[in-house]
């Protein structure tokens, strides 16, 4: 897709207007008001920052999943205080982000007291980008790390059958001289959402993206989606990270492994019901008060060495542009959203 053409076809709307539009759609689709508010901010924030595979592209999937009865848009998460530094959250078959919002106050209390705390979530549906789950902690001066597993669509090394999900890992740390440093990446060659976008746009993928239904390497997104699978990124190294995510996000939390997700009885379901682990650390308990300056020093050295783009730079550039000009949305997409909000 040609970016200049896309811009010409776009209408610019403010972040707040997009949040309001999505809240209406999500409420009409069956989310409780407070759940719709959390999910609308998450989805609009992803679109604003240019996390396209987890922004407006996901709206039809949220709606069809709610209609299928696979997820409970009105679930009331249960937060359990299990140990000095351990919070357990049962999302009760609801979305992960509202459950995280419910567990966060206790998690922060524990981080303050213990210097570190974990939030282990199960029975949760995560259909979004992972950075919104960690970045707010770094904005408060904390370090955060999160892991989510999804649904089996990634083969292990040398394998033919998918076992792992696309299993993202996100990390955020405060820095003295700017926005927190954040990375958020799947452990597969690409996110499943990006494969679906490429299939829709008729684009081939880079070598090493996936295998077809016979296990042969392919760069055709349709072959990956039609009985094939993604490959882990970076061979066995990415595969080990995918395995670690399954262990931390599912085994440790009491959630389902990606290969256990069975939505076959719910046509239209797209949100995987799995688990998530979040680790939050107060850096003052570790290397001392100068943590944010030390991070800044490292970033300065990386830039001096020649790396112009750091993870998160693109998102924050998009965020600044959106604050100035609004968020560009294809006219056809916006028309579909408005129709959904008023139907
Ligand atoms: P990308 O490969 O697009 O990006 C991964 C990270 O690398 C980002 O932090 C990105 O920063 C950074 N980055 C990208 N290009 C460069 C570069 N040239 N130099 C330096 N840093 C760079 O992410 P993925 O495709 O793996 O994942 C996309 C999204 O999908 C993520 O938000 C992820 O959470 C989500 N996802 C969600 C799943 C779920 O179960 N809910 C499952 C799998 C993925 P920047 O953001 O600034 O571009
Ligand atoms: O894009 O891989 C993905 C994904 C899986 C679940 C939510 N997003």
mmCIF file of C-alpha atoms and ligand atoms in Angstrom:
data_model
loop_
_atom_site.group_PDB
_atom_site.id
_atom_site.type_symbol
_atom_site.label_atom_id
_atom_site.label_comp_id
_atom_site.label_asym_id
_atom_site.label_seq_id
_atom_site.Cartn_x
_atom_site.Cartn_y
_atom_site.Cartn_z
ATOM 1 C CA UNK A 1 0.000 0.000 0.000
ATOM 2 C CA UNK A 2 1.322 3.424 -1.020
ATOM 3 C CA UNK A 3 1.520 5.665 2.130
ATOM 4 C CA UNK A 4 0.934 8.902 0.147
ATOM 5 C CA UNK A 5 -2.191 7.422 -1.457
ATOM 6 C CA UNK A 6 -3.342 6.118 1.920
ATOM 7 C CA UNK A 7 -2.955 9.605 3.407
ATOM 8 C CA UNK A 8 -4.959 11.152 0.575
ATOM 9 C CA UNK A 9 -7.754 8.620 1.252
ATOM 10 C CA UNK A 10 -7.728 9.341 4.978
ATOM 11 C CA UNK A 11 -9.845 11.460 7.285
ATOM 12 C CA UNK A 12 -8.070 12.776 10.399
ATOM 13 C CA UNK A 13 -9.876 12.414 13.698
ATOM 14 C CA UNK A 14 -8.807 13.178 17.252
ATOM 15 C CA UNK A 15 -7.810 10.440 19.678
ATOM 16 C CA UNK A 16 -10.699 11.361 21.996
ATOM 17 C CA UNK A 17 -13.237 11.165 19.165
ATOM 18 C CA UNK A 18 -11.893 7.777 18.138
ATOM 19 C CA UNK A 19 -12.095 6.521 21.735
ATOM 20 C CA UNK A 20 -15.723 7.713 21.941
ATOM 21 C CA UNK A 21 -16.621 6.006 18.644
ATOM 22 C CA UNK A 22 -15.024 2.716 19.713
ATOM 23 C CA UNK A 23 -16.686 2.846 23.133
ATOM 24 C CA UNK A 24 -20.081 3.035 21.439
ATOM 25 C CA UNK A 25 -19.259 0.103 19.135
ATOM 26 C CA UNK A 26 -17.938 -2.043 21.966
ATOM 27 C CA UNK A 27 -20.906 -1.285 24.234
ATOM 28 C CA UNK A 28 -23.316 -2.178 21.445
ATOM 29 C CA UNK A 29 -21.390 -5.400 20.859
ATOM 30 C CA UNK A 30 -21.942 -6.447 24.480
ATOM 31 C CA UNK A 31 -19.114 -5.027 26.619
ATOM 32 C CA UNK A 32 -19.978 -3.493 29.990
ATOM 33 C CA UNK A 33 -19.449 0.298 30.017
ATOM 34 C CA UNK A 34 -16.218 0.146 32.028
ATOM 35 C CA UNK A 35 -14.825 -2.675 29.844
ATOM 36 C CA UNK A 36 -15.705 -0.771 26.654
ATOM 37 C CA UNK A 37 -13.902 2.301 28.045
ATOM 38 C CA UNK A 38 -10.686 0.331 28.704
ATOM 39 C CA UNK A 39 -10.798 -1.541 25.376
ATOM 40 C CA UNK A 40 -11.593 1.593 23.377
ATOM 41 C CA UNK A 41 -8.548 3.419 24.800
ATOM 42 C CA UNK A 42 -6.370 0.406 24.109
ATOM 43 C CA UNK A 43 -7.505 -0.004 20.513
ATOM 44 C CA UNK A 44 -7.470 3.742 19.728
ATOM 45 C CA UNK A 45 -4.006 4.072 21.305
ATOM 46 C CA UNK A 46 -2.678 1.278 19.091
ATOM 47 C CA UNK A 47 -4.126 2.944 15.979
ATOM 48 C CA UNK A 48 -2.761 6.361 17.019
ATOM 49 C CA UNK A 49 0.741 4.970 17.575
ATOM 50 C CA UNK A 50 0.723 3.082 14.264
ATOM 51 C CA UNK A 51 0.453 -0.400 15.833
ATOM 52 C CA UNK A 52 -1.801 -1.197 12.887
ATOM 53 C CA UNK A 53 -2.069 -4.951 13.408
ATOM 54 C CA UNK A 54 -3.699 -4.315 16.799
ATOM 55 C CA UNK A 55 -5.652 -1.123 16.178
ATOM 56 C CA UNK A 56 -8.844 -0.670 14.147
ATOM 57 C CA UNK A 57 -8.028 -3.794 12.143
ATOM 58 C CA UNK A 58 -9.151 -5.731 15.245
ATOM 59 C CA UNK A 59 -12.602 -4.172 15.655
ATOM 60 C CA UNK A 60 -14.510 -6.750 13.542
ATOM 61 C CA UNK A 61 -12.732 -9.502 15.503
ATOM 62 C CA UNK A 62 -13.779 -8.041 18.867
ATOM 63 C CA UNK A 63 -17.365 -7.757 17.664
ATOM 64 C CA UNK A 64 -17.584 -11.244 16.101
ATOM 65 C CA UNK A 65 -15.966 -12.813 19.166
ATOM 66 C CA UNK A 66 -18.477 -11.163 21.499
ATOM 67 C CA UNK A 67 -21.312 -12.320 19.214
ATOM 68 C CA UNK A 68 -19.952 -15.889 19.267
ATOM 69 C CA UNK A 69 -20.260 -16.100 23.068
ATOM 70 C CA UNK A 70 -16.591 -17.156 23.399
ATOM 71 C CA UNK A 71 -15.604 -14.119 25.501
ATOM 72 C CA UNK A 72 -17.567 -12.425 28.288
ATOM 73 C CA UNK A 73 -17.582 -8.671 27.718
ATOM 74 C CA UNK A 74 -19.227 -8.162 31.116
ATOM 75 C CA UNK A 75 -16.865 -10.348 33.169
ATOM 76 C CA UNK A 76 -15.930 -9.108 36.647
ATOM 77 C CA UNK A 77 -12.264 -10.026 37.233
ATOM 78 C CA UNK A 78 -11.300 -11.539 40.587
ATOM 79 C CA UNK A 79 -8.108 -10.160 42.172
ATOM 80 C CA UNK A 80 -6.372 -12.338 44.785
ATOM 81 C CA UNK A 81 -3.609 -11.227 47.172
ATOM 82 C CA UNK A 82 -1.575 -14.433 47.303
ATOM 83 C CA UNK A 83 1.845 -13.398 48.682
ATOM 84 C CA UNK A 84 4.041 -10.393 49.543
ATOM 85 C CA UNK A 85 4.948 -9.865 45.904
ATOM 86 C CA UNK A 86 2.355 -11.917 44.053
ATOM 87 C CA UNK A 87 -1.035 -10.860 42.730
ATOM 88 C CA UNK A 88 -3.242 -13.371 40.980
ATOM 89 C CA UNK A 89 -6.052 -12.247 38.678
ATOM 90 C CA UNK A 90 -8.771 -14.461 37.236
ATOM 91 C CA UNK A 91 -10.153 -12.511 34.269
ATOM 92 C CA UNK A 92 -13.227 -14.773 34.387
ATOM 93 C CA UNK A 93 -13.205 -15.273 30.615
ATOM 94 C CA UNK A 94 -13.115 -11.533 30.015
ATOM 95 C CA UNK A 95 -10.582 -9.273 28.308
ATOM 96 C CA UNK A 96 -7.075 -8.979 29.720
ATOM 97 C CA UNK A 97 -6.777 -5.192 29.809
ATOM 98 C CA UNK A 98 -9.723 -4.504 32.172
ATOM 99 C CA UNK A 99 -8.527 -7.350 34.383
ATOM 100 C CA UNK A 100 -5.070 -5.768 34.454
ATOM 101 C CA UNK A 101 -6.636 -2.424 35.347
ATOM 102 C CA UNK A 102 -8.422 -4.071 38.297
ATOM 103 C CA UNK A 103 -5.236 -5.756 39.534
ATOM 104 C CA UNK A 104 -2.900 -2.781 39.122
ATOM 105 C CA UNK A 105 -3.605 -0.897 42.406
ATOM 106 C CA UNK A 106 -2.677 -3.960 44.524
ATOM 107 C CA UNK A 107 0.311 -4.679 42.274
ATOM 108 C CA UNK A 108 1.616 -1.120 42.786
ATOM 109 C CA UNK A 109 1.163 -1.363 46.561
ATOM 110 C CA UNK A 110 3.269 -4.516 46.552
ATOM 111 C CA UNK A 111 5.967 -3.002 44.320
ATOM 112 C CA UNK A 112 6.190 -0.076 46.729
ATOM 113 C CA UNK A 113 6.555 -2.429 49.700
ATOM 114 C CA UNK A 114 8.704 -5.195 48.186
ATOM 115 C CA UNK A 115 10.580 -3.477 45.345
ATOM 116 C CA UNK A 116 9.180 -6.035 42.911
ATOM 117 C CA UNK A 117 5.854 -7.766 42.319
ATOM 118 C CA UNK A 118 4.204 -10.096 39.814
ATOM 119 C CA UNK A 119 0.709 -10.141 38.415
ATOM 120 C CA UNK A 120 -0.281 -13.568 37.100
ATOM 121 C CA UNK A 121 -3.468 -13.526 35.038
ATOM 122 C CA UNK A 122 -5.510 -16.428 33.722
ATOM 123 C CA UNK A 123 -8.774 -16.960 31.808
ATOM 124 C CA UNK A 124 -7.991 -13.773 29.892
ATOM 125 C CA UNK A 125 -8.402 -12.737 26.257
ATOM 126 C CA UNK A 126 -5.564 -10.559 24.927
ATOM 127 C CA UNK A 127 -6.208 -9.271 21.428
ATOM 128 C CA UNK A 128 -4.166 -6.076 21.562
ATOM 129 C CA UNK A 129 -0.624 -4.737 21.425
ATOM 130 C CA UNK A 130 1.375 -5.461 24.574
ATOM 131 C CA UNK A 131 3.158 -2.118 24.972
ATOM 132 C CA UNK A 132 0.106 -0.398 26.564
ATOM 133 C CA UNK A 133 0.378 -2.930 29.405
ATOM 134 C CA UNK A 134 3.960 -1.916 30.307
ATOM 135 C CA UNK A 135 4.530 1.683 29.182
ATOM 136 C CA UNK A 136 2.381 3.311 31.927
ATOM 137 C CA UNK A 137 4.574 1.690 34.619
ATOM 138 C CA UNK A 138 7.728 3.208 33.108
ATOM 139 C CA UNK A 139 5.959 6.578 32.995
ATOM 140 C CA UNK A 140 5.765 6.216 36.817
ATOM 141 C CA UNK A 141 9.498 5.460 37.062
ATOM 142 C CA UNK A 142 9.143 1.648 37.236
ATOM 143 C CA UNK A 143 10.511 -1.142 35.062
ATOM 144 C CA UNK A 144 7.919 -3.521 33.606
ATOM 145 C CA UNK A 145 8.083 -6.719 31.621
ATOM 146 C CA UNK A 146 5.131 -8.699 30.276
ATOM 147 C CA UNK A 147 4.473 -11.951 28.434
ATOM 148 C CA UNK A 148 1.279 -13.161 26.736
ATOM 149 C CA UNK A 149 0.622 -16.400 24.890
ATOM 150 C CA UNK A 150 -1.994 -16.605 22.161
ATOM 151 C CA UNK A 151 -3.163 -19.491 19.932
ATOM 152 C CA UNK A 152 -1.160 -22.196 18.181
ATOM 153 C CA UNK A 153 0.064 -20.779 14.875
ATOM 154 C CA UNK A 154 3.866 -21.057 15.235
ATOM 155 C CA UNK A 155 5.836 -24.264 14.641
ATOM 156 C CA UNK A 156 8.715 -25.254 16.916
ATOM 157 C CA UNK A 157 12.137 -25.580 15.245
ATOM 158 C CA UNK A 158 12.008 -28.318 12.605
ATOM 159 C CA UNK A 159 8.360 -28.962 13.428
ATOM 160 C CA UNK A 160 5.301 -29.227 11.214
ATOM 161 C CA UNK A 161 2.518 -28.756 13.716
ATOM 162 C CA UNK A 162 1.989 -25.388 15.368
ATOM 163 C CA UNK A 163 2.509 -25.449 19.138
ATOM 164 C CA UNK A 164 3.301 -21.878 20.150
ATOM 165 C CA UNK A 165 1.339 -18.691 19.832
ATOM 166 C CA UNK A 166 2.957 -15.575 18.395
ATOM 167 C CA UNK A 167 3.743 -14.912 22.079
ATOM 168 C CA UNK A 168 4.864 -11.292 22.461
ATOM 169 C CA UNK A 169 7.247 -9.925 25.072
ATOM 170 C CA UNK A 170 7.147 -6.247 26.071
ATOM 171 C CA UNK A 171 9.646 -4.345 28.201
ATOM 172 C CA UNK A 172 9.553 -0.761 29.455
ATOM 173 C CA UNK A 173 12.028 1.299 31.487
ATOM 174 C CA UNK A 174 12.114 4.990 32.411
ATOM 175 C CA UNK A 175 14.903 7.147 31.032
ATOM 176 C CA UNK A 176 16.066 10.575 32.106
ATOM 177 C CA UNK A 177 15.926 12.400 28.784
ATOM 178 C CA UNK A 178 12.707 11.373 27.067
ATOM 179 C CA UNK A 179 9.862 8.936 26.634
ATOM 180 C CA UNK A 180 10.390 5.574 28.365
ATOM 181 C CA UNK A 181 12.327 3.033 26.351
ATOM 182 C CA UNK A 182 9.877 0.315 25.314
ATOM 183 C CA UNK A 183 10.063 -2.663 23.057
ATOM 184 C CA UNK A 184 7.173 -4.929 22.219
ATOM 185 C CA UNK A 185 7.749 -7.851 19.878
ATOM 186 C CA UNK A 186 6.235 -11.186 19.037
ATOM 187 C CA UNK A 187 8.504 -14.220 19.270
ATOM 188 C CA UNK A 188 7.413 -15.276 15.762
ATOM 189 C CA UNK A 189 8.809 -13.902 12.491
ATOM 190 C CA UNK A 190 5.691 -11.704 12.286
ATOM 191 C CA UNK A 191 2.528 -11.145 14.274
ATOM 192 C CA UNK A 192 -0.430 -13.145 12.969
ATOM 193 C CA UNK A 193 -2.244 -9.822 12.458
ATOM 194 C CA UNK A 194 0.460 -8.659 10.039
ATOM 195 C CA UNK A 195 0.162 -11.916 8.075
ATOM 196 C CA UNK A 196 -3.577 -11.314 7.743
ATOM 197 C CA UNK A 197 -3.027 -7.710 6.646
ATOM 198 C CA UNK A 198 -0.471 -8.859 4.025
ATOM 199 C CA UNK A 199 -2.918 -11.502 2.754
ATOM 200 C CA UNK A 200 -5.618 -8.872 2.421
ATOM 201 C CA UNK A 201 -3.297 -6.487 0.567
ATOM 202 C CA UNK A 202 -1.881 -9.236 -1.684
ATOM 203 C CA UNK A 203 1.704 -8.800 -0.433
ATOM 204 C CA UNK A 204 4.285 -11.575 -0.085
ATOM 205 C CA UNK A 205 6.241 -11.870 3.182
ATOM 206 C CA UNK A 206 10.020 -11.961 3.746
ATOM 207 C CA UNK A 207 11.893 -15.294 3.504
ATOM 208 C CA UNK A 208 11.785 -17.194 6.773
ATOM 209 C CA UNK A 209 8.248 -16.118 7.656
ATOM 210 C CA UNK A 210 6.448 -19.440 7.667
ATOM 211 C CA UNK A 211 5.621 -22.862 6.308
ATOM 212 C CA UNK A 212 2.679 -24.116 4.242
ATOM 213 C CA UNK A 213 0.388 -27.011 5.190
ATOM 214 C CA UNK A 214 2.999 -29.554 4.009
ATOM 215 C CA UNK A 215 5.720 -27.971 6.178
ATOM 216 C CA UNK A 216 7.539 -26.438 3.174
ATOM 217 C CA UNK A 217 8.906 -22.894 3.589
ATOM 218 C CA UNK A 218 6.623 -20.212 2.140
ATOM 219 C CA UNK A 219 6.419 -16.449 1.867
ATOM 220 C CA UNK A 220 2.739 -16.562 0.865
ATOM 221 C CA UNK A 221 0.591 -15.222 3.746
ATOM 222 C CA UNK A 222 -2.441 -17.143 2.459
ATOM 223 C CA UNK A 223 -0.517 -20.441 2.634
ATOM 224 C CA UNK A 224 0.500 -19.638 6.222
ATOM 225 C CA UNK A 225 -3.094 -18.886 7.200
ATOM 226 C CA UNK A 226 -4.584 -21.810 5.275
ATOM 227 C CA UNK A 227 -3.244 -24.763 7.267
ATOM 228 C CA UNK A 228 0.360 -23.519 7.411
ATOM 229 C CA UNK A 229 2.123 -21.792 10.300
ATOM 230 C CA UNK A 230 4.541 -19.024 11.203
ATOM 231 C CA UNK A 231 8.180 -19.675 12.111
ATOM 232 C CA UNK A 232 9.733 -18.358 15.314
ATOM 233 C CA UNK A 233 11.978 -15.336 14.675
ATOM 234 C CA UNK A 234 15.702 -16.091 14.624
ATOM 235 C CA UNK A 235 15.410 -19.894 14.549
ATOM 236 C CA UNK A 236 15.941 -21.750 17.804
ATOM 237 C CA UNK A 237 16.564 -18.537 19.758
ATOM 238 C CA UNK A 238 13.095 -17.156 19.039
ATOM 239 C CA UNK A 239 11.640 -20.632 19.604
ATOM 240 C CA UNK A 240 13.144 -20.716 23.094
ATOM 241 C CA UNK A 241 11.562 -17.348 23.856
ATOM 242 C CA UNK A 242 8.195 -18.626 22.570
ATOM 243 C CA UNK A 243 8.563 -21.634 24.875
ATOM 244 C CA UNK A 244 9.451 -19.383 27.820
ATOM 245 C CA UNK A 245 6.351 -17.273 27.157
ATOM 246 C CA UNK A 246 4.141 -20.394 27.190
ATOM 247 C CA UNK A 247 5.670 -21.396 30.530
ATOM 248 C CA UNK A 248 5.396 -17.949 32.146
ATOM 249 C CA UNK A 249 2.069 -16.798 30.678
ATOM 250 C CA UNK A 250 0.213 -20.116 30.836
ATOM 251 C CA UNK A 251 1.833 -22.714 33.138
ATOM 252 C CA UNK A 252 2.757 -20.198 35.848
ATOM 253 C CA UNK A 253 -0.560 -18.357 35.796
ATOM 254 C CA UNK A 254 -2.966 -21.299 35.504
ATOM 255 C CA UNK A 255 -3.893 -20.183 31.970
ATOM 256 C CA UNK A 256 -4.165 -22.304 28.836
ATOM 257 C CA UNK A 257 -1.244 -23.095 26.560
ATOM 258 C CA UNK A 258 -1.686 -21.740 23.037
ATOM 259 C CA UNK A 259 -2.177 -25.300 21.737
ATOM 260 C CA UNK A 260 -5.028 -25.803 24.217
ATOM 261 C CA UNK A 261 -7.135 -22.946 22.867
ATOM 262 C CA UNK A 262 -10.196 -24.580 21.311
ATOM 263 C CA UNK A 263 -12.717 -22.135 19.957
ATOM 264 C CA UNK A 264 -14.119 -24.578 17.374
ATOM 265 C CA UNK A 265 -17.532 -24.465 19.069
ATOM 266 C CA UNK A 266 -17.691 -20.669 18.671
ATOM 267 C CA UNK A 267 -17.616 -19.671 14.989
ATOM 268 C CA UNK A 268 -16.445 -16.068 14.699
ATOM 269 C CA UNK A 269 -14.233 -16.277 17.806
ATOM 270 C CA UNK A 270 -10.812 -14.660 17.316
ATOM 271 C CA UNK A 271 -9.565 -13.642 20.769
ATOM 272 C CA UNK A 272 -7.359 -16.330 22.350
ATOM 273 C CA UNK A 273 -8.255 -17.289 25.927
ATOM 274 C CA UNK A 274 -4.885 -17.814 27.617
ATOM 275 C CA UNK A 275 -2.839 -16.061 30.323
ATOM 276 C CA UNK A 276 -0.412 -13.230 30.961
ATOM 277 C CA UNK A 277 2.423 -12.491 33.355
ATOM 278 C CA UNK A 278 3.474 -8.977 34.325
ATOM 279 C CA UNK A 279 6.605 -8.245 36.373
ATOM 280 C CA UNK A 280 7.063 -4.743 37.823
ATOM 281 C CA UNK A 281 10.286 -3.591 39.510
ATOM 282 C CA UNK A 282 11.121 -0.422 41.419
ATOM 283 C CA UNK A 283 14.626 0.443 40.192
ATOM 284 C CA UNK A 284 15.353 2.360 43.382
ATOM 285 C CA UNK A 285 15.502 -1.013 45.114
ATOM 286 C CA UNK A 286 18.235 -2.109 42.720
ATOM 287 C CA UNK A 287 20.947 0.005 41.143
ATOM 288 C CA UNK A 288 20.024 3.134 43.037
ATOM 289 C CA UNK A 289 18.586 6.556 42.322
ATOM 290 C CA UNK A 290 20.472 7.155 39.099
ATOM 291 C CA UNK A 291 18.704 4.387 37.179
ATOM 292 C CA UNK A 292 16.964 6.675 34.657
ATOM 293 C CA UNK A 293 20.241 8.566 34.041
ATOM 294 C CA UNK A 294 22.070 5.264 33.489
ATOM 295 C CA UNK A 295 19.435 4.191 30.949
ATOM 296 C CA UNK A 296 19.833 7.548 29.205
ATOM 297 C CA UNK A 297 23.590 7.063 29.124
ATOM 298 C CA UNK A 298 23.156 3.666 27.452
ATOM 299 C CA UNK A 299 20.730 5.089 24.883
ATOM 300 C CA UNK A 300 23.149 7.921 24.120
ATOM 301 C CA UNK A 301 25.900 5.413 23.491
ATOM 302 C CA UNK A 302 23.658 3.314 21.226
ATOM 303 C CA UNK A 303 22.733 6.387 19.181
ATOM 304 C CA UNK A 304 26.369 7.534 19.014
ATOM 305 C CA UNK A 305 27.280 4.095 17.717
ATOM 306 C CA UNK A 306 24.957 4.665 14.766
ATOM 307 C CA UNK A 307 21.519 3.241 15.630
ATOM 308 C CA UNK A 308 19.175 6.022 14.564
ATOM 309 C CA UNK A 309 15.869 4.325 15.366
ATOM 310 C CA UNK A 310 15.242 2.870 18.785
ATOM 311 C CA UNK A 311 12.225 0.740 19.652
ATOM 312 C CA UNK A 312 9.308 3.011 20.477
ATOM 313 C CA UNK A 313 10.634 5.981 18.415
ATOM 314 C CA UNK A 314 8.224 5.291 15.560
ATOM 315 C CA UNK A 315 5.253 4.998 17.902
ATOM 316 C CA UNK A 316 6.071 8.191 19.738
ATOM 317 C CA UNK A 317 6.592 10.060 16.451
ATOM 318 C CA UNK A 318 3.151 8.854 15.344
ATOM 319 C CA UNK A 319 1.684 9.873 18.699
ATOM 320 C CA UNK A 320 3.089 13.399 18.381
ATOM 321 C CA UNK A 321 1.823 13.691 14.799
ATOM 322 C CA UNK A 322 -1.638 12.492 15.905
ATOM 323 C CA UNK A 323 -1.737 15.077 18.707
ATOM 324 C CA UNK A 324 -0.981 17.760 16.110
ATOM 325 C CA UNK A 325 -3.011 16.621 13.078
ATOM 326 C CA UNK A 326 -5.351 13.887 14.328
ATOM 327 C CA UNK A 327 -5.194 10.175 13.544
ATOM 328 C CA UNK A 328 -5.391 9.335 9.819
ATOM 329 C CA UNK A 329 -8.059 6.712 9.164
ATOM 330 C CA UNK A 330 -9.060 5.360 5.765
ATOM 331 C CA UNK A 331 -12.447 6.801 4.813
ATOM 332 C CA UNK A 332 -13.900 3.335 4.134
ATOM 333 C CA UNK A 333 -12.756 2.123 7.582
ATOM 334 C CA UNK A 334 -14.236 5.164 9.293
ATOM 335 C CA UNK A 335 -17.520 4.743 7.407
ATOM 336 C CA UNK A 336 -17.661 1.118 8.608
ATOM 337 C CA UNK A 337 -16.997 2.197 12.213
ATOM 338 C CA UNK A 338 -19.684 4.883 12.073
ATOM 339 C CA UNK A 339 -22.159 2.379 10.644
ATOM 340 C CA UNK A 340 -21.327 -0.073 13.434
ATOM 341 C CA UNK A 341 -21.777 2.652 16.057
ATOM 342 C CA UNK A 342 -25.209 3.650 14.782
ATOM 343 C CA UNK A 343 -26.673 0.293 13.741
HETATM 344 P P1 LIG B 1 7.572 -5.321 15.258
HETATM 345 O O1 LIG B 1 8.515 -6.286 14.658
HETATM 346 O O2 LIG B 1 6.822 -4.421 14.370
HETATM 347 O O3 LIG B 1 8.311 -4.402 16.310
HETATM 348 C C1 LIG B 1 8.953 -4.980 17.417
HETATM 349 C C2 LIG B 1 9.691 -3.951 18.227
HETATM 350 O O4 LIG B 1 10.860 -3.543 17.519
HETATM 351 C C3 LIG B 1 8.899 -2.673 18.494
HETATM 352 O O5 LIG B 1 9.197 -2.228 19.783
HETATM 353 C C4 LIG B 1 9.408 -1.707 17.434
HETATM 354 O O6 LIG B 1 9.328 -0.342 17.809
HETATM 355 C C5 LIG B 1 10.854 -2.140 17.311
HETATM 356 N N1 LIG B 1 11.393 -1.909 15.975
HETATM 357 C C6 LIG B 1 10.811 -2.200 14.790
HETATM 358 N N2 LIG B 1 11.646 -1.881 13.786
HETATM 359 C C7 LIG B 1 12.766 -1.387 14.348
HETATM 360 C C8 LIG B 1 13.988 -0.881 13.833
HETATM 361 N N3 LIG B 1 14.233 -0.830 12.519
HETATM 362 N N4 LIG B 1 14.922 -0.455 14.702
HETATM 363 C C9 LIG B 1 14.691 -0.507 16.036
HETATM 364 N N5 LIG B 1 13.552 -0.966 16.596
HETATM 365 C C10 LIG B 1 12.608 -1.400 15.756
HETATM 366 O O7 LIG B 1 6.532 -6.107 16.214
HETATM 367 P P2 LIG B 1 5.797 -7.478 15.975
HETATM 368 O O8 LIG B 1 5.377 -7.516 14.559
HETATM 369 O O9 LIG B 1 6.573 -8.594 16.504
HETATM 370 O O10 LIG B 1 4.500 -7.271 16.907
HETATM 371 C C11 LIG B 1 3.554 -6.296 16.532
HETATM 372 C C12 LIG B 1 2.534 -6.104 17.608
HETATM 373 O O11 LIG B 1 1.720 -7.258 17.701
HETATM 374 C C13 LIG B 1 3.083 -5.888 19.024
HETATM 375 O O12 LIG B 1 2.455 -4.739 19.561
HETATM 376 C C14 LIG B 1 2.653 -7.120 19.799
HETATM 377 O O13 LIG B 1 2.365 -6.904 21.161
HETATM 378 C C15 LIG B 1 1.401 -7.502 19.058
HETATM 379 N N6 LIG B 1 1.091 -8.903 19.271
HETATM 380 C C16 LIG B 1 0.083 -9.219 20.138
HETATM 381 C C17 LIG B 1 -0.211 -10.543 20.398
HETATM 382 C C18 LIG B 1 -1.234 -10.905 21.411
HETATM 383 O O14 LIG B 1 -1.354 -12.084 21.725
HETATM 384 N N7 LIG B 1 -1.990 -9.991 21.942
HETATM 385 C C19 LIG B 1 0.495 -11.627 19.716
HETATM 386 C C20 LIG B 1 1.566 -11.165 18.853
HETATM 387 C C21 LIG B 1 1.830 -9.852 18.638
HETATM 388 P P3 LIG B 1 8.117 0.584 17.273
HETATM 389 O O15 LIG B 1 6.898 0.066 17.969
HETATM 390 O O16 LIG B 1 8.477 1.973 17.638
HETATM 391 O O17 LIG B 1 8.046 0.348 15.786
HETATM 392 O O1 LIG B 2 -1.184 -10.745 15.894
HETATM 393 O O2 LIG B 2 -0.270 -12.642 16.479
HETATM 394 C C1 LIG B 2 -1.131 -11.770 16.605
HETATM 395 C C2 LIG B 2 -2.127 -11.908 17.689
HETATM 396 C C3 LIG B 2 -2.499 -13.038 18.331
HETATM 397 C C4 LIG B 2 -3.448 -12.678 19.261
HETATM 398 C C5 LIG B 2 -3.627 -11.341 19.171
HETATM 399 N N1 LIG B 2 -2.796 -10.885 18.213
#
